[in-house]
Amino acid sequence: MQIATRPPGTPIAALEHRAGHPCLDFVNSLTGIDTPTARDSLLTPADYRTWAGIAGIKVDPPAGDRAEQAALARARALREAILQILRAMAARQPAPAAALEHLTDEAARAFRSRRLAIEKGRLAWKRTRFDLDSVTDWLAAETAALLAHEEPLPLKRCAGEDCGWFFLDTSRNKSRHWCSMAACGNRAKARRHRARHQGEERAG
C-alpha cells in the first residue's frame, strides 16, 4: 500500500481520541486529509508507541531500531488502507479493492500474535506478543471486526474545516457533525459569527 508523504501534524501525545473506537483514532493521526494542508502525527516508532500507550495497548520495550522502523512502516501502510476504506464508506461508495485486500491480508496475519483462551468462563482472544509490530496485528484484527459488523456502522466525518476526522455517531438522533463540539464545533460557530458580523458591516 503506497504511503503519501505529509508534513508533521500535532504531536501524537497531544491528539485527543474522540472517534469512539481505537481503530478510528488510529486513522485520525492524519488531519485535514482531503485538503492541501494534510498533516501526519505518526512519523516515528516513538510516536507509534505513544499512540498505543494512550489507546491502552500494551507494548514491550524496543527490540532494535530495524524492527521498530519496520513496524512503523507496516502500521502506516495499514492506516492508508483503512483510510481509503473509511473514505469510501463515509461517502457511501464501494471501497477500493486494493485497500480491502490489504486489510484482509493484515487481519489474517494478525492471528500469529493472538490465541483463543478461556476468560471468565468464555472464549476470548488473547495477545501472545507485545512487540510494536503486534500492535498492528491488533489494529488489523479489530478494524476488520468493526467494519464487517452486521449492524450498520454509524460512521461520520467531522465537518470542521481542515479536519475530516472519522467518528462513530452514537447520539440518539444521529445528528452529530463534529469530532468535538468544544473544538471544531466552536470554531465553526466563531467563523459564522465573524462572517455575519463582516456582512453587517459591509451592509451598513
Short mmCIF file of C-alpha atoms in Angstrom, two decimals:
data_model
loop_
_atom_site.label_atom_id
_atom_site.label_comp_id
_atom_site.label_asym_id
_atom_site.label_seq_id
_atom_site.Cartn_x
_atom_site.Cartn_y
_atom_site.Cartn_z
CA MET A 1 0.00 0.00 0.00
CA GLN A 2 1.56 3.29 -1.13
CA ILE A 3 2.02 5.84 1.66
CA ALA A 4 1.75 9.53 0.89
CA THR A 5 4.32 11.87 2.42
CA ARG A 6 2.70 14.56 4.54
CA PRO A 7 4.14 17.28 6.79
CA PRO A 8 4.18 16.83 10.59
CA GLY A 9 0.95 17.45 12.45
CA THR A 10 0.05 17.90 16.09
CA PRO A 11 2.42 15.94 18.37
CA ILE A 12 0.94 12.49 18.85
CA ALA A 13 0.76 12.88 22.64
CA ALA A 14 -1.47 15.95 22.22
CA LEU A 15 -4.01 14.29 19.91
CA GLU A 16 -7.36 13.62 21.55
CA HIS A 17 -9.04 10.27 20.98
CA ARG A 18 -12.58 11.33 20.05
CA ALA A 19 -13.68 8.76 17.49
CA GLY A 20 -15.38 6.21 19.73
CA HIS A 21 -13.08 3.36 18.60
CA PRO A 22 -9.28 2.98 18.72
CA CYS A 23 -9.06 1.98 15.05
CA LEU A 24 -10.68 5.24 14.00
CA ASP A 25 -8.45 7.17 16.40
CA PHE A 26 -5.51 5.49 14.68
CA VAL A 27 -6.59 6.81 11.28
CA ASN A 28 -7.22 10.20 12.89
CA SER A 29 -3.48 10.55 13.41
CA LEU A 30 -3.93 12.10 9.95
CA THR A 31 -5.66 15.50 9.93
CA GLY A 32 -7.13 17.53 7.07
CA ILE A 33 -6.59 14.56 4.81
CA ASP A 34 -8.74 15.90 1.96
CA THR A 35 -7.15 19.34 1.99
CA PRO A 36 -3.86 20.75 0.66
CA THR A 37 -2.69 21.10 4.27
CA ALA A 38 -2.99 17.42 5.26
CA ARG A 39 -0.78 16.60 8.26
CA ASP A 40 0.57 13.42 9.83
CA SER A 41 1.23 12.88 13.53
CA LEU A 42 2.52 9.30 13.21
CA LEU A 43 6.08 9.80 11.99
CA THR A 44 8.38 7.75 14.21
CA PRO A 45 8.34 4.47 16.15
CA ALA A 46 8.23 6.58 19.31
CA ASP A 47 5.05 8.23 18.01
CA TYR A 48 3.51 4.80 17.45
CA ARG A 49 4.46 3.69 20.95
CA THR A 50 2.98 6.86 22.40
CA TRP A 51 -0.24 6.36 20.46
CA ALA A 52 -0.51 2.74 21.63
CA GLY A 53 0.01 3.79 25.24
CA ILE A 54 -2.77 6.39 25.03
CA ALA A 55 -5.04 3.78 23.43
CA GLY A 56 -4.31 1.36 26.28
CA ILE A 57 -2.48 -1.19 24.12
CA LYS A 58 0.41 -2.87 25.93
CA VAL A 59 3.82 -2.68 24.20
CA ASP A 60 7.13 -4.20 25.27
CA PRO A 61 10.33 -2.10 25.29
CA PRO A 62 12.00 -1.57 21.87
CA ALA A 63 13.79 -4.59 20.46
CA GLY A 64 16.01 -2.76 17.98
CA ASP A 65 15.84 0.11 15.51
CA ARG A 66 15.39 -2.04 12.41
CA ALA A 67 12.42 -3.89 13.90
CA GLU A 68 10.91 -0.63 15.18
CA GLN A 69 11.16 1.05 11.77
CA ALA A 70 9.68 -1.99 10.03
CA ALA A 71 6.77 -1.99 12.49
CA LEU A 72 6.12 1.68 11.83
CA ALA A 73 6.18 1.21 8.05
CA ARG A 74 3.70 -1.65 8.29
CA ALA A 75 1.42 0.36 10.58
CA ARG A 76 1.43 3.36 8.23
CA ALA A 77 0.59 1.13 5.26
CA LEU A 78 -2.31 -0.40 7.19
CA ARG A 79 -3.51 3.08 8.16
CA GLU A 80 -3.53 4.10 4.49
CA ALA A 81 -5.66 1.08 3.57
CA ILE A 82 -8.12 1.73 6.40
CA LEU A 83 -8.29 5.40 5.41
CA GLN A 84 -9.29 4.51 1.86
CA ILE A 85 -11.97 2.12 3.09
CA LEU A 86 -13.38 4.63 5.58
CA ARG A 87 -13.46 7.39 2.97
CA ALA A 88 -15.49 5.16 0.68
CA MET A 89 -17.84 4.04 3.45
CA ALA A 90 -18.47 7.61 4.61
CA ALA A 91 -19.26 8.62 1.02
CA ARG A 92 -21.48 5.54 0.51
CA GLN A 93 -19.16 4.33 -2.23
CA PRO A 94 -17.54 0.91 -2.85
CA ALA A 95 -14.23 0.53 -1.06
CA PRO A 96 -11.12 0.20 -3.27
CA ALA A 97 -10.29 -3.44 -3.94
CA ALA A 98 -6.59 -2.98 -3.16
CA ALA A 99 -7.36 -1.45 0.24
CA LEU A 100 -9.76 -4.29 1.10
CA GLU A 101 -7.18 -6.85 0.05
CA HIS A 102 -4.53 -5.18 2.20
CA LEU A 103 -6.76 -5.15 5.28
CA THR A 104 -7.78 -8.77 4.63
CA ASP A 105 -4.16 -9.90 4.42
CA GLU A 106 -3.19 -8.00 7.56
CA ALA A 107 -6.18 -9.30 9.52
CA ALA A 108 -5.23 -12.86 8.56
CA ARG A 109 -1.63 -12.19 9.56
CA ALA A 110 -2.86 -10.90 12.94
CA PHE A 111 -3.65 -14.43 14.14
CA ARG A 112 0.08 -15.10 14.58
CA SER A 113 0.04 -12.95 17.73
CA ARG A 114 -3.30 -13.91 19.28
CA ARG A 115 -4.85 -17.11 20.55
CA LEU A 116 -8.22 -18.12 21.93
CA ALA A 117 -8.26 -18.66 25.68
CA ILE A 118 -10.84 -19.14 28.41
CA GLU A 119 -11.52 -15.95 30.32
CA LYS A 120 -14.28 -15.69 32.93
CA GLY A 121 -15.96 -18.80 31.60
CA ARG A 122 -15.96 -17.83 27.93
CA LEU A 123 -13.64 -17.79 24.95
CA ALA A 124 -11.73 -14.59 24.29
CA TRP A 125 -8.84 -13.52 22.08
CA LYS A 126 -5.58 -13.03 23.94
CA ARG A 127 -2.44 -11.40 22.61
CA THR A 128 0.62 -13.65 22.68
CA ARG A 129 3.19 -11.00 21.69
CA PHE A 130 3.62 -7.41 22.79
CA ASP A 131 6.28 -6.00 20.47
CA LEU A 132 5.47 -2.89 18.45
CA ASP A 133 4.60 -4.92 15.35
CA SER A 134 1.94 -6.82 17.30
CA VAL A 135 0.08 -3.53 17.80
CA THR A 136 -0.52 -3.53 14.04
CA ASP A 137 -1.80 -7.12 14.31
CA TRP A 138 -4.27 -5.92 16.94
CA LEU A 139 -5.35 -2.95 14.83
CA ALA A 140 -5.87 -5.06 11.72
CA ALA A 141 -8.00 -7.63 13.53
CA GLU A 142 -10.05 -5.05 15.41
CA THR A 143 -10.60 -2.94 12.29
CA ALA A 144 -11.81 -5.93 10.30
CA ALA A 145 -14.21 -6.85 13.13
CA LEU A 146 -15.50 -3.28 13.33
CA LEU A 147 -16.05 -2.76 9.62
CA ALA A 148 -17.53 -6.21 8.97
CA HIS A 149 -20.06 -5.93 11.80
CA GLU A 150 -23.54 -6.97 10.71
CA GLU A 151 -25.15 -3.84 12.17
CA PRO A 152 -24.84 -0.60 10.11
CA LEU A 153 -21.83 1.37 11.31
CA PRO A 154 -22.78 4.93 12.39
CA LEU A 155 -19.67 6.29 10.70
CA LYS A 156 -19.32 10.01 10.07
CA ARG A 157 -16.60 12.54 9.26
CA CYS A 158 -16.10 15.78 11.11
CA ALA A 159 -17.49 18.74 9.19
CA GLY A 160 -14.85 21.04 10.67
CA GLU A 161 -12.70 23.00 8.28
CA ASP A 162 -9.30 21.34 7.81
CA CYS A 163 -10.26 18.35 9.99
CA GLY A 164 -12.08 15.41 8.39
CA TRP A 165 -11.63 13.06 11.36
CA PHE A 166 -13.78 9.93 11.45
CA PHE A 167 -16.03 9.11 14.38
CA LEU A 168 -18.96 6.91 15.40
CA ASP A 169 -22.12 8.95 15.84
CA THR A 170 -23.78 7.37 18.85
CA SER A 171 -26.07 10.34 19.54
CA ARG A 172 -29.75 9.48 19.88
CA ASN A 173 -30.87 11.09 16.63
CA LYS A 174 -27.54 10.65 14.77
CA SER A 175 -27.17 14.42 14.38
CA ARG A 176 -23.55 14.85 15.43
CA HIS A 177 -21.48 16.90 12.96
CA TRP A 178 -18.18 17.42 14.75
CA CYS A 179 -15.41 15.27 16.18
CA SER A 180 -15.71 17.64 19.15
CA MET A 181 -18.15 20.47 19.74
CA ALA A 182 -15.57 22.09 22.01
CA ALA A 183 -13.02 22.16 19.19
CA CYS A 184 -14.27 22.03 15.60
CA GLY A 185 -17.87 22.90 16.52
CA ASN A 186 -16.95 26.08 18.37
CA ARG A 187 -14.50 27.11 15.64
CA ALA A 188 -17.27 26.76 13.06
CA LYS A 189 -19.60 28.87 15.21
CA ALA A 190 -16.91 31.52 15.55
CA ARG A 191 -16.38 31.61 11.77
CA ARG A 192 -20.10 32.00 11.16
CA HIS A 193 -20.23 34.81 13.72
CA ARG A 194 -17.31 36.63 12.07
CA ALA A 195 -18.83 36.20 8.62
CA ARG A 196 -22.19 37.54 9.81
CA HIS A 197 -20.52 40.48 11.55
CA GLN A 198 -18.47 41.32 8.46
CA GLY A 199 -21.58 41.09 6.32
CA GLU A 200 -23.42 43.51 8.60
CA GLU A 201 -20.51 45.95 8.47
CA ARG A 202 -20.47 45.87 4.66
CA ALA A 203 -24.25 46.33 4.57
CA GLY A 204 -24.00 49.28 6.96
#
